[in-house]
Amino acid sequence: MLKRLRENKSAQGTLLALPTTIWMFILLILPLLLTLVISFGKRSPDGEVIFTFSLDNYIRLLGFSSDCAGGQASCFDPLYMQILGRSLMLAFNTTVIVIAMAYPLAYFIARADPKRRNTFLFMVLIPLWTNFVIRVYAWMMLLRKEGAINLIIGTVAHWLGINFVPLELLYTPGAVLVGMVYEFLPFMILPIFTSLEKIENSLYEAAADLGASPFKTFLRVTLPLSMPGVVAGTILVFIPVMGTFIVSDILGGRQYILVGNLIQRQFLDARDPAFGSAASLILMVMTLIVTYFYTRKFGFGEEIVAA
Amino acid sequence: MKEFAVELRDVVKKFITPEGNELNAVDHVDMQIRNGEFFSMLGSSGCGKTTSLRMIAGFEWPTEGEVYIEGKPMGHTPPFQRKVNTVFQSYALFQHMSVYQNVAFGLEMEGAQKEEIKKRVMRALEMVQLIGMENRRPKQLSGGQQQRVALARALVKTPDVLLLDEPLGALDLKLRKEMQLELKALQQQLGITFIYVTHDQEEALTMSDRIAVMSKGKVMQMGSPAEIYERPRNRFVAEFIGESNFLEGQIKSLSANEASVFIPALNAEVTGTPASEGLVHGEQVFVSIRPEKIHLTEHSARLNTFEGEITSTVYIGSNTHVVVHIGDVRLKVWEQNRISRLEPSSFYTIGQKVDLMLMPENTLVLKKD
């Protein structure tokens, strides 16, 4: 039998792919199917799922409700659509800011002396050694009314003799944005760095040789050749920001709700897994649509792997 | 137009090695490269040829001395302001652009009109026989085709001087030989000065009007291919270009075009031509003679003739490589196979006694360093 396996290349392939396939089936396909089934269900009065086929959860997500105040038969409340829109905007803003911050830094590291390059990369990675949640709490400490930032500004103001009322930094949309940018910055720096580092020095020399100034070289050679890194980084940042609930939970306060928080609360607080499942699937579909159009325009950043 | 397209005056380039030592990659080099000339810098890796080329292009700046292009000192002029273009060893093609875009890049940087660009790009592509490939990506081309794109990209700028850094190094032998002739023809047709860096002596001899043989950052000799091959001025050049037999001896008599050297190993005097500068009477020297320039005869009693014994013969088609021992002295002799025969001539059998004749004009007297 072993001998036959040795000769049969396709059987070898199947065998090698088997563990991953089983793993993916149990932990990805099965839960997804379960979520899909539950999302068509209903909540029983005591918080159990009643399996049935109803589109109520999706209709509710779109903002139409069958029982609303004022005794109307149906009414429209775009709350959930607003939450989705807010998440989308936040993910977009975070990604743009992260690109703007990560690109220059990645460029700087890629062109640094190879001996110092590793030190810089190490510094980028160090925060990732700490737990995600703890890092968010650290920002809470910084942004609080009595936090480090207010303390520093207050001290300087006092010194200059200016009256200073501590700023309300925590529990604002800005705090969530800062937290997201901070959490996901390394995931943008690394792919951009990788694509920039791959650009051979002779290409810069060739551009200069052909009459391109350093600025034109950047626009015509550096930027296009590093796009795969930007694309890969965007995918790595945009998708998780869409779904994360911890940052908004800790830095945004109870009023600031993103899709992630909505889903989390359906499962834990509201005890309505059916509605939570529907929201999860809507989030997934939305993310897929955005990613689809994005990758159709820019590719997957695959050249980063292929080159 | 100035007489010299490019001039290097007393140029030194120092590098710091990873161990922290200072190294003169280019060590007080003087070079005058004439307009319209095919000039080669020849040497093994680390001899300073590529660094010299990069200083002309502007990628490196001299530590000391000055590079002149068309008579103007370059100082710290950046590459994009020099009227020279480079064909890189790795081609350095822009992978995100088509062949057309690669070639057009340099013209766009000049701010040329679209129509003008199109005309010139197509002419350049025609020159390197790449018509029909405009829309391909460099990755879809063979090595030889990529090389042509790199050439077209540089030539389309109509530079005064084209710098070529081992442009044929990555091609296979047959293609390389073809491209050598093509490059030479192109250079003659365009009349542009070519400065060509190579470690391949045959390539340099085939293509160049003049060659600078370099070693350890210094120019060992500069001259036409024939001068370099026939009149090497020192042992390094005689050894680096082609092959040579060397005999150690002492000058016994010396005039402007003749020197007599006593060779202890032969216990005889050999008459030769002084090739190094500054030879003096009584100096310890090398006598150098190329294997193809030794005549094997049966019995003759002429000047510079020694009796030896054949100790090995190797048939290589056009030639037979013979090793002759005169006592302990071993000499390589290459005899042309002028007559077609299947069995080796009885003349070239091991143990055969022969007379070797070293013609004085082929026998060069070289300084010992």
XYZ file of C-alpha atoms in Angstrom:
676
model
C 0.000 0.000 0.000
C 2.846 2.350 0.878
C 4.412 1.582 -2.474
C 1.247 2.445 -4.332
C 0.999 5.688 -2.405
C 4.543 6.554 -3.334
C 3.651 6.280 -7.013
C 0.307 8.036 -6.849
C 0.981 11.769 -6.806
C -2.655 12.832 -6.536
C -3.269 10.521 -3.588
C -0.253 12.068 -1.899
C -1.741 15.518 -2.431
C -5.061 14.475 -0.992
C -3.391 12.942 2.033
C -1.311 16.045 2.685
C -4.343 18.323 2.423
C -6.507 16.116 4.611
C -5.644 17.462 8.091
C -6.209 21.054 7.008
C -9.402 20.137 5.222
C -10.823 18.412 8.317
C -9.709 21.289 10.509
C -11.252 23.896 8.212
C -14.460 21.919 7.939
C -14.925 21.548 11.696
C -13.871 25.052 12.652
C -14.953 27.152 9.683
C -17.502 25.558 7.382
C -19.583 23.894 10.094
C -19.895 26.963 12.367
C -20.729 29.108 9.339
C -23.498 26.743 8.297
C -24.745 26.699 11.879
C -24.761 30.496 11.956
C -26.700 30.549 8.702
C -29.303 28.139 10.027
C -29.676 29.979 13.345
C -29.991 33.326 11.580
C -33.297 32.180 10.110
C -34.542 31.197 13.558
C -36.390 33.089 16.268
C -35.802 33.921 19.906
C -37.966 32.134 22.394
C -39.138 34.213 25.379
C -36.488 32.597 27.615
C -33.627 33.245 25.200
C -33.493 29.937 23.369
C -33.321 29.583 19.588
C -36.433 28.341 17.862
C -35.369 26.746 14.592
C -37.662 27.842 11.827
C -37.402 29.630 8.506
C -38.090 33.281 8.995
C -36.546 36.373 7.402
C -37.568 38.507 10.362
C -34.004 39.005 11.606
C -32.837 40.308 8.253
C -35.867 42.566 7.872
C -35.176 43.922 11.347
C -31.551 44.590 10.422
C -32.655 46.565 7.385
C -34.653 48.742 9.795
C -38.209 47.509 9.332
C -39.984 46.429 12.406
C -43.324 44.679 12.844
C -43.990 45.940 16.355
C -43.333 49.566 16.990
C -44.608 52.314 19.160
C -47.620 54.305 18.029
C -49.553 51.221 17.015
C -48.521 51.274 13.366
C -48.418 48.004 11.474
C -44.839 48.559 10.483
C -42.330 51.353 10.864
C -38.825 52.185 9.765
C -35.863 52.705 12.085
C -32.447 52.752 10.425
C -30.543 52.158 13.702
C -28.840 48.961 12.593
C -28.006 50.367 9.181
C -26.467 53.348 10.944
C -24.335 51.004 13.038
C -23.181 49.200 9.900
C -22.464 52.492 8.175
C -20.524 53.746 11.200
C -18.420 50.563 11.232
C -17.741 50.911 7.542
C -16.699 54.540 7.893
C -14.501 53.773 10.877
C -12.801 50.910 9.020
C -12.253 53.177 6.036
C -10.872 56.060 8.118
C -8.661 53.746 10.146
C -7.234 52.187 6.984
C -6.494 55.553 5.379
C -4.802 56.932 8.499
C -2.858 53.713 9.018
C -1.580 53.801 5.402
C -0.569 57.439 5.797
C 1.366 56.616 8.962
C 2.764 53.220 7.986
C 4.080 54.072 4.522
C 6.684 56.662 5.513
C 7.806 54.513 8.423
C 8.084 51.370 6.267
C 9.977 53.403 3.666
C 12.354 54.669 6.312
C 12.976 51.168 7.680
C 13.402 49.619 4.231
C 16.046 52.157 3.265
C 17.840 52.112 6.606
C 21.223 50.500 7.153
C 20.621 46.712 7.167
C 22.218 46.488 10.605
C 19.717 48.910 12.120
C 16.788 47.599 10.076
C 16.197 44.619 12.360
C 16.177 46.841 15.421
C 13.472 49.024 13.871
C 11.385 46.011 12.853
C 11.766 44.656 16.363
C 10.439 47.934 17.757
C 7.413 47.705 15.465
C 6.697 44.191 16.705
C 7.254 44.695 20.450
C 3.685 45.930 21.201
C 2.323 42.714 19.719
C 3.905 40.805 22.593
C 1.312 42.312 24.893
C -2.277 41.145 24.842
C -4.622 43.087 22.561
C -7.032 43.930 25.407
C -4.271 45.116 27.693
C -3.000 47.438 24.986
C -6.476 48.941 24.668
C -6.643 49.411 28.438
C -3.301 51.175 28.232
C -4.924 53.716 25.940
C -7.702 54.113 28.496
C -5.059 55.081 31.033
C -3.627 57.614 28.611
C -6.929 59.171 27.547
C -8.690 59.371 30.929
C -9.513 62.724 32.455
C -6.751 62.087 35.004
C -4.688 60.293 32.335
C -1.190 60.966 31.089
C -2.198 63.179 28.176
C -4.365 65.507 30.253
C -1.690 65.505 32.935
C 1.002 66.636 30.524
C -1.124 69.311 28.864
C -2.319 70.453 32.291
C 1.229 70.749 33.594
C 2.352 72.724 30.575
C -0.745 74.959 30.807
C -0.151 75.536 34.505
C 3.424 76.415 33.771
C 2.356 78.943 31.144
C -0.294 80.270 33.479
C -3.218 79.224 31.273
C -6.407 77.953 32.828
C -6.921 74.346 31.747
C -10.002 72.188 31.978
C -9.111 68.495 31.407
C -10.244 67.322 27.994
C -12.892 64.661 27.525
C -10.818 62.301 25.446
C -12.083 58.936 26.564
C -15.453 57.552 25.421
C -15.425 59.524 22.189
C -15.384 58.350 18.538
C -11.906 59.870 18.327
C -10.665 57.591 21.098
C -11.944 54.554 19.186
C -10.202 55.755 16.031
C -6.932 56.284 17.901
C -7.200 52.835 19.435
C -7.906 51.152 16.106
C -5.046 52.954 14.377
C -2.696 51.970 17.165
C -3.784 48.315 17.207
C -3.524 47.755 13.475
C -0.540 49.884 12.503
C 1.985 46.969 12.544
C -0.204 44.986 10.155
C 0.247 47.735 7.581
C 3.916 48.478 8.241
C 5.089 44.908 7.711
C 3.630 44.188 4.249
C 4.605 47.625 2.936
C 8.103 47.134 4.310
C 8.317 43.735 2.630
C 7.350 45.103 -0.770
C 9.651 48.114 -0.460
C 12.571 45.988 0.641
C 12.168 43.830 -2.464
C 12.763 46.764 -4.810
C 16.326 46.436 -6.025
C 18.582 49.405 -5.601
C 19.479 49.215 -9.287
C 15.895 50.234 -10.147
C 16.325 53.515 -8.286
C 19.646 53.959 -10.050
C 18.097 53.166 -13.432
C 15.351 55.743 -12.865
C 17.906 58.382 -11.876
C 20.054 57.400 -14.835
C 17.104 57.957 -17.183
C 16.596 61.450 -15.839
C 14.044 60.996 -13.045
C 14.419 63.256 -10.013
C 14.053 61.558 -6.607
C 10.427 62.708 -6.399
C 9.558 61.370 -9.856
C 11.375 58.139 -9.056
C 9.140 57.764 -6.019
C 5.951 58.383 -8.007
C 6.807 56.254 -11.017
C 8.882 53.442 -9.551
C 8.731 53.166 -5.759
C 5.015 53.714 -5.284
C 3.728 51.366 -8.007
C 6.163 48.637 -6.991
C 5.103 48.878 -3.333
C 1.356 48.809 -4.090
C 1.106 45.048 -3.446
C 2.221 45.779 0.132
C -0.356 48.525 0.545
C -3.079 46.234 -0.817
C -2.107 43.342 1.443
C -1.936 45.713 4.428
C -5.334 47.180 3.628
C -6.912 43.750 3.638
C -5.166 42.895 6.915
C -6.425 46.116 8.542
C -9.826 46.773 7.023
C -11.402 43.378 7.705
C -10.544 43.065 11.406
C -11.438 46.703 12.121
C -14.897 45.989 10.689
C -15.482 43.239 13.224
C -13.532 44.172 16.352
C -15.644 45.097 19.380
C -13.052 45.377 22.162
C -11.627 48.744 21.136
C -15.017 50.436 20.876
C -16.196 48.673 24.029
C -13.352 49.999 26.151
C -12.572 53.342 24.524
C -15.966 54.236 23.044
C -18.254 53.705 25.965
C -21.663 52.008 25.982
C -23.228 54.501 23.576
C -20.713 53.991 20.805
C -21.811 50.843 19.055
C -20.174 49.137 16.100
C -21.336 45.962 14.336
C -18.964 43.990 16.504
C -20.570 45.326 19.669
C -24.041 44.737 18.260
C -23.287 41.087 17.576
C -21.557 40.573 20.900
C -24.514 42.039 22.799
C -27.031 39.896 20.947
C -25.217 36.788 22.086
C -24.352 37.880 25.632
C -26.749 40.604 26.816
C -29.887 40.332 24.713
C -29.716 36.546 24.488
C -30.887 36.606 20.869
C -28.380 34.399 18.966
C -30.675 34.321 15.951
C -30.486 38.076 15.455
C -26.771 38.041 16.284
C -26.171 35.385 13.638
C -28.006 37.413 11.030
C -25.924 40.471 11.924
C -22.730 38.371 11.684
C -23.637 37.182 8.229
C -24.532 40.691 7.068
C -21.134 41.888 8.350
C -19.395 39.065 6.525
C -21.227 39.719 3.279
C -20.487 43.433 3.494
C -16.805 42.823 4.141
C -16.671 40.353 1.263
C -18.304 42.845 -1.111
C -15.878 45.632 -0.178
C -12.893 43.284 -0.385
C -14.105 41.883 -3.681
C -14.286 45.255 -5.387
C -11.049 46.356 -3.800
C -9.082 43.287 -4.878
C -10.621 43.385 -8.336
C -9.158 46.828 -8.757
C -5.794 46.306 -7.044
C -5.234 42.541 -6.903
C -4.574 40.568 -3.733
C -1.119 41.915 -3.193
C -0.101 38.485 -4.418
C 3.060 39.766 -6.071
C 4.397 40.156 -2.564
C 4.267 36.401 -2.248
C 5.076 35.551 -5.857
C 8.040 37.824 -6.478
C 32.949 68.718 -29.352
C 35.760 68.042 -26.933
C 38.377 65.463 -27.817
C 37.626 63.427 -24.721
C 34.101 62.256 -24.004
C 35.042 61.226 -20.489
C 38.115 61.872 -18.441
C 39.128 60.545 -15.041
C 41.853 62.607 -13.433
C 43.699 61.077 -10.498
C 40.464 59.518 -9.223
C 40.429 57.693 -5.880
C 37.409 55.962 -4.379
C 37.737 54.774 -0.797
C 35.322 52.320 0.760
C 35.107 51.132 4.333
C 35.102 47.341 4.461
C 32.738 45.560 6.881
C 35.765 44.951 9.101
C 36.226 48.706 9.308
C 39.315 48.958 7.116
C 39.758 51.567 4.457
C 40.033 50.201 0.933
C 40.962 52.028 -2.247
C 38.515 50.451 -4.679
C 39.847 52.856 -7.282
C 43.408 53.973 -6.678
C 44.664 57.089 -8.498
C 43.212 56.287 -11.885
C 43.767 58.462 -14.960
C 41.778 57.689 -18.082
C 40.974 59.608 -21.217
C 38.158 58.183 -23.278
C 37.910 59.670 -26.740
C 34.704 60.677 -28.452
C 33.146 57.912 -30.508
C 35.443 55.253 -29.127
C 34.559 51.768 -27.888
C 36.459 51.706 -24.619
C 36.591 48.687 -22.311
C 37.615 48.366 -18.709
C 38.830 44.829 -18.234
C 39.707 43.073 -15.007
C 38.631 40.433 -12.527
C 36.070 41.187 -9.839
C 37.168 43.764 -7.319
C 39.590 45.471 -9.708
C 37.662 48.751 -9.598
C 36.156 48.677 -13.082
C 32.522 48.814 -12.002
C 33.231 51.462 -9.363
C 34.929 53.580 -12.045
C 31.886 53.201 -14.283
C 29.520 54.091 -11.426
C 31.500 57.249 -10.769
C 31.067 58.270 -14.413
C 27.327 57.564 -14.168
C 27.104 59.535 -10.928
C 25.993 56.703 -8.619
C 29.205 57.162 -6.651
C 31.305 60.228 -6.096
C 35.112 60.139 -6.124
C 36.836 60.492 -2.750
C 39.632 62.336 -4.529
C 40.176 63.537 -8.087
C 37.570 64.500 -10.632
C 35.443 62.975 -13.378
C 34.977 65.114 -16.499
C 32.244 64.558 -19.052
C 32.628 66.500 -22.304
C 35.276 68.567 -20.559
C 33.030 69.622 -17.664
C 33.940 68.633 -14.100
C 31.069 66.608 -12.664
C 31.628 67.161 -8.949
C 28.509 65.969 -7.145
C 26.193 66.262 -10.173
C 23.427 63.661 -9.625
C 22.920 60.918 -12.236
C 19.694 62.402 -13.602
C 21.559 65.541 -14.655
C 24.377 63.756 -16.526
C 24.193 63.154 -20.236
C 25.278 59.557 -19.931
C 23.102 56.465 -19.722
C 23.744 53.063 -18.276
C 22.921 49.508 -19.281
C 22.894 47.630 -15.986
C 24.285 44.188 -15.390
C 20.937 43.020 -13.977
C 19.144 45.095 -16.695
C 17.154 46.847 -13.917
C 13.978 46.858 -16.018
C 10.786 48.204 -14.456
C 8.687 45.078 -13.983
C 5.465 47.053 -13.544
C 5.796 48.615 -16.981
C 5.523 47.211 -20.503
C 8.493 47.145 -22.843
C 7.172 50.320 -24.478
C 6.747 52.093 -21.135
C 10.225 51.076 -20.063
C 11.780 52.586 -23.158
C 9.526 55.666 -23.044
C 10.338 56.385 -19.368
C 13.513 58.348 -20.037
C 11.854 60.472 -22.720
C 8.890 61.228 -20.459
C 11.340 62.454 -17.854
C 12.698 64.882 -20.454
C 9.152 66.122 -21.001
C 9.032 65.079 -24.647
C 5.734 65.208 -26.582
C 3.670 62.032 -26.898
C 4.125 61.854 -30.673
C 7.840 62.430 -30.400
C 8.121 59.759 -27.702
C 6.261 57.246 -29.811
C 8.457 57.900 -32.836
C 11.696 57.601 -30.898
C 10.638 54.563 -28.850
C 9.645 52.679 -31.985
C 12.900 53.608 -33.678
C 14.869 52.384 -30.657
C 12.896 49.142 -30.526
C 13.517 48.648 -34.227
C 17.213 49.160 -33.669
C 17.316 46.297 -31.156
C 14.842 44.176 -33.144
C 12.037 44.175 -30.609
C 9.192 45.415 -32.817
C 6.031 43.561 -31.844
C 7.076 43.153 -28.207
C 5.975 46.650 -27.069
C 3.132 45.451 -24.876
C 4.929 42.592 -23.191
C 6.129 42.747 -19.625
C 9.868 42.274 -19.051
C 9.136 39.003 -17.229
C 7.612 37.583 -20.420
C 10.857 38.055 -22.348
C 13.951 35.886 -22.631
C 17.219 37.050 -21.103
C 18.509 38.204 -24.467
C 15.346 40.179 -25.166
C 15.449 41.805 -21.731
C 19.007 42.794 -22.462
C 17.836 44.470 -25.677
C 15.113 46.369 -23.817
C 17.733 47.673 -21.395
C 19.858 48.718 -24.360
C 16.946 50.434 -26.144
C 15.927 52.200 -22.928
C 19.380 53.741 -22.629
C 19.932 54.444 -26.339
C 16.581 56.163 -26.843
C 17.948 59.049 -24.761
C 20.692 59.582 -27.400
C 23.360 59.940 -24.720
C 26.838 61.265 -25.498
C 28.241 58.288 -23.672
C 26.713 54.875 -23.081
C 27.952 52.995 -20.027
C 27.627 49.221 -20.105
C 28.229 47.194 -16.949
C 28.851 43.587 -18.026
C 25.636 43.694 -20.058
C 26.154 40.264 -21.597
C 27.195 38.486 -18.403
C 23.904 36.637 -17.947
C 23.599 35.354 -21.516
C 24.758 31.988 -22.792
C 27.940 31.797 -24.835
C 26.408 31.673 -28.312
C 24.027 34.556 -27.709
C 26.820 36.501 -26.066
C 29.020 36.193 -29.159
C 26.157 37.347 -31.376
C 25.404 40.307 -29.116
C 29.090 41.290 -29.036
C 29.117 41.768 -32.783
C 25.722 43.474 -32.712
C 26.800 45.903 -30.024
C 29.963 46.716 -31.914
C 28.026 47.314 -35.139
C 25.488 49.469 -33.273
C 28.254 51.539 -31.734
C 29.877 52.150 -35.095
C 26.543 52.995 -36.706
C 25.529 55.470 -33.971
C 28.973 56.908 -33.348
C 28.267 57.089 -29.590
C 31.091 56.590 -27.110
C 30.701 53.215 -25.390
C 32.371 52.515 -22.075
C 32.158 48.814 -21.486
C 32.975 46.933 -18.312
C 33.820 43.242 -18.583
C 35.880 40.509 -16.993
C 35.944 38.545 -20.242
C 39.195 39.233 -22.102
C 37.961 37.755 -25.362
C 34.920 40.015 -25.244
C 37.120 43.053 -24.649
C 39.499 42.102 -27.472
C 36.631 41.451 -29.890
C 34.768 44.707 -29.367
C 37.081 47.439 -28.174
C 39.020 50.187 -29.845
C 40.966 50.557 -26.626
C 41.150 48.591 -23.415
C 42.166 49.544 -19.884
C 43.368 46.470 -18.033
C 42.720 47.008 -14.314
C 43.866 45.298 -11.155
C 43.430 46.249 -7.489
C 42.033 49.659 -8.354
C 44.872 50.583 -10.694
C 45.146 50.740 -14.469
C 47.814 48.225 -15.421
C 47.880 49.120 -19.114
C 45.784 51.053 -21.577
C 45.924 50.513 -25.318
C 44.462 48.914 -28.429
C 43.690 45.181 -28.287
C 46.829 44.462 -30.331
C 48.990 46.595 -28.052
C 47.586 44.871 -24.978
C 48.101 41.406 -26.412
C 51.317 41.835 -28.357
C 53.122 44.325 -26.128
C 51.991 43.745 -22.543
C 53.959 46.124 -20.373
C 54.091 43.962 -17.259
C 53.673 40.396 -16.158
C 50.113 40.974 -14.877
C 48.834 41.996 -18.310
C 50.827 39.291 -20.111
C 49.311 36.709 -17.784
C 45.767 38.101 -17.634
C 45.334 38.407 -21.402
C 45.948 35.141 -23.195
C 48.658 32.750 -22.048
C 52.371 33.159 -21.736
C 55.553 31.323 -20.793
C 57.704 33.185 -18.291
C 61.456 32.708 -17.743
C 63.362 34.450 -14.992
C 66.695 36.092 -15.775
C 69.024 39.082 -15.597
C 69.647 41.739 -18.232
C 73.150 41.421 -19.642
C 72.934 44.018 -22.413
C 70.292 46.560 -23.246
C 69.485 48.900 -26.129
C 66.286 50.704 -27.165
C 64.827 47.747 -29.053
C 66.865 44.793 -27.956
C 67.766 43.245 -24.617
C 69.870 40.208 -23.879
C 68.825 38.286 -20.791
C 70.773 35.518 -19.101
C 68.437 32.712 -18.059
C 70.078 30.586 -15.353
C 67.619 27.712 -15.873
C 68.696 27.441 -19.510
C 72.262 28.470 -18.739
C 72.054 30.640 -21.845
C 71.279 34.137 -23.024
C 68.011 34.965 -24.765
C 67.603 37.985 -26.967
C 64.285 39.778 -26.682
C 62.427 43.059 -27.020
C 62.222 45.409 -24.019
C 58.489 45.817 -23.311
C 58.365 47.406 -19.843
C 59.373 50.992 -19.280
C 62.485 51.839 -17.275
C 64.435 48.609 -17.654
C 68.071 48.908 -16.523
C 71.203 46.915 -17.123
C 71.676 44.068 -14.636
C 68.026 44.098 -13.568
C 66.254 40.848 -12.656
C 63.465 40.445 -15.209
C 60.954 38.082 -16.756
C 61.160 36.967 -20.342
C 57.692 36.307 -21.703
C 56.711 34.442 -24.857
C 53.265 33.354 -26.032
C 52.792 29.612 -26.710
C 51.669 30.173 -30.314
C 54.756 32.239 -31.067
C 57.333 29.527 -30.353
C 58.548 27.721 -33.460
C 59.327 24.019 -33.238
C 61.870 22.942 -35.835
C 63.971 19.851 -36.378
C 67.480 21.108 -36.459
C 68.480 24.657 -36.745
C 71.299 26.628 -35.311
C 69.822 30.058 -35.300
C 69.678 32.730 -32.621
C 67.602 31.946 -29.499
C 67.228 28.290 -30.365
C 67.230 25.610 -27.677
C 66.970 21.857 -27.794
C 64.159 20.303 -25.794
C 62.079 17.192 -25.422
C 58.340 16.831 -25.945
C 56.739 15.592 -22.720
C 53.045 15.884 -23.546
C 50.769 16.602 -26.498
C 47.072 17.394 -26.520
C 45.102 17.527 -29.748
C 42.342 20.171 -29.553
C 41.231 20.408 -33.174
C 42.627 23.622 -34.597
C 45.793 23.347 -32.505
C 47.970 20.824 -30.799
C 49.096 21.889 -27.341
C 52.601 20.639 -26.778
C 54.662 20.778 -23.608
C 58.411 20.892 -24.161
C 61.004 20.532 -21.426
C 64.415 22.107 -21.780
C 66.110 20.580 -18.782
C 63.799 21.599 -15.906
C 62.233 24.476 -17.822
C 58.712 23.742 -18.971
C 57.357 25.615 -22.011
C 53.855 25.561 -23.499
C 53.863 25.543 -27.285
C 50.762 25.727 -29.498
C 51.198 24.396 -32.989
C 48.517 25.037 -35.586
C 47.239 21.888 -37.317
C 47.703 23.114 -40.851
C 47.541 19.690 -42.482
C 44.515 17.441 -42.187
C 45.474 14.014 -40.841
C 43.944 11.399 -38.599
C 47.097 10.155 -36.911
C 49.268 12.655 -35.087
C 52.424 13.593 -36.909
C 55.413 11.558 -35.730
C 56.943 14.914 -35.000
C 54.611 15.388 -32.021
C 55.357 12.234 -30.123
C 56.378 12.137 -26.527
C 60.127 11.849 -26.155
C 60.795 13.513 -29.503
C 63.780 15.875 -29.436
C 62.950 19.244 -30.988
C 64.515 22.656 -31.380
C 62.567 25.641 -30.043
C 63.119 28.931 -31.711
C 62.186 32.094 -29.782
C 62.080 34.981 -32.240
C 63.481 38.117 -30.567
C 60.473 40.231 -31.659
C 58.124 37.745 -29.955
C 60.213 37.498 -26.827
C 59.318 40.267 -24.437
C 61.456 41.464 -21.541
C 59.276 42.551 -18.616
C 59.965 44.163 -15.275
C 59.749 41.820 -12.331
C 57.030 43.598 -10.337
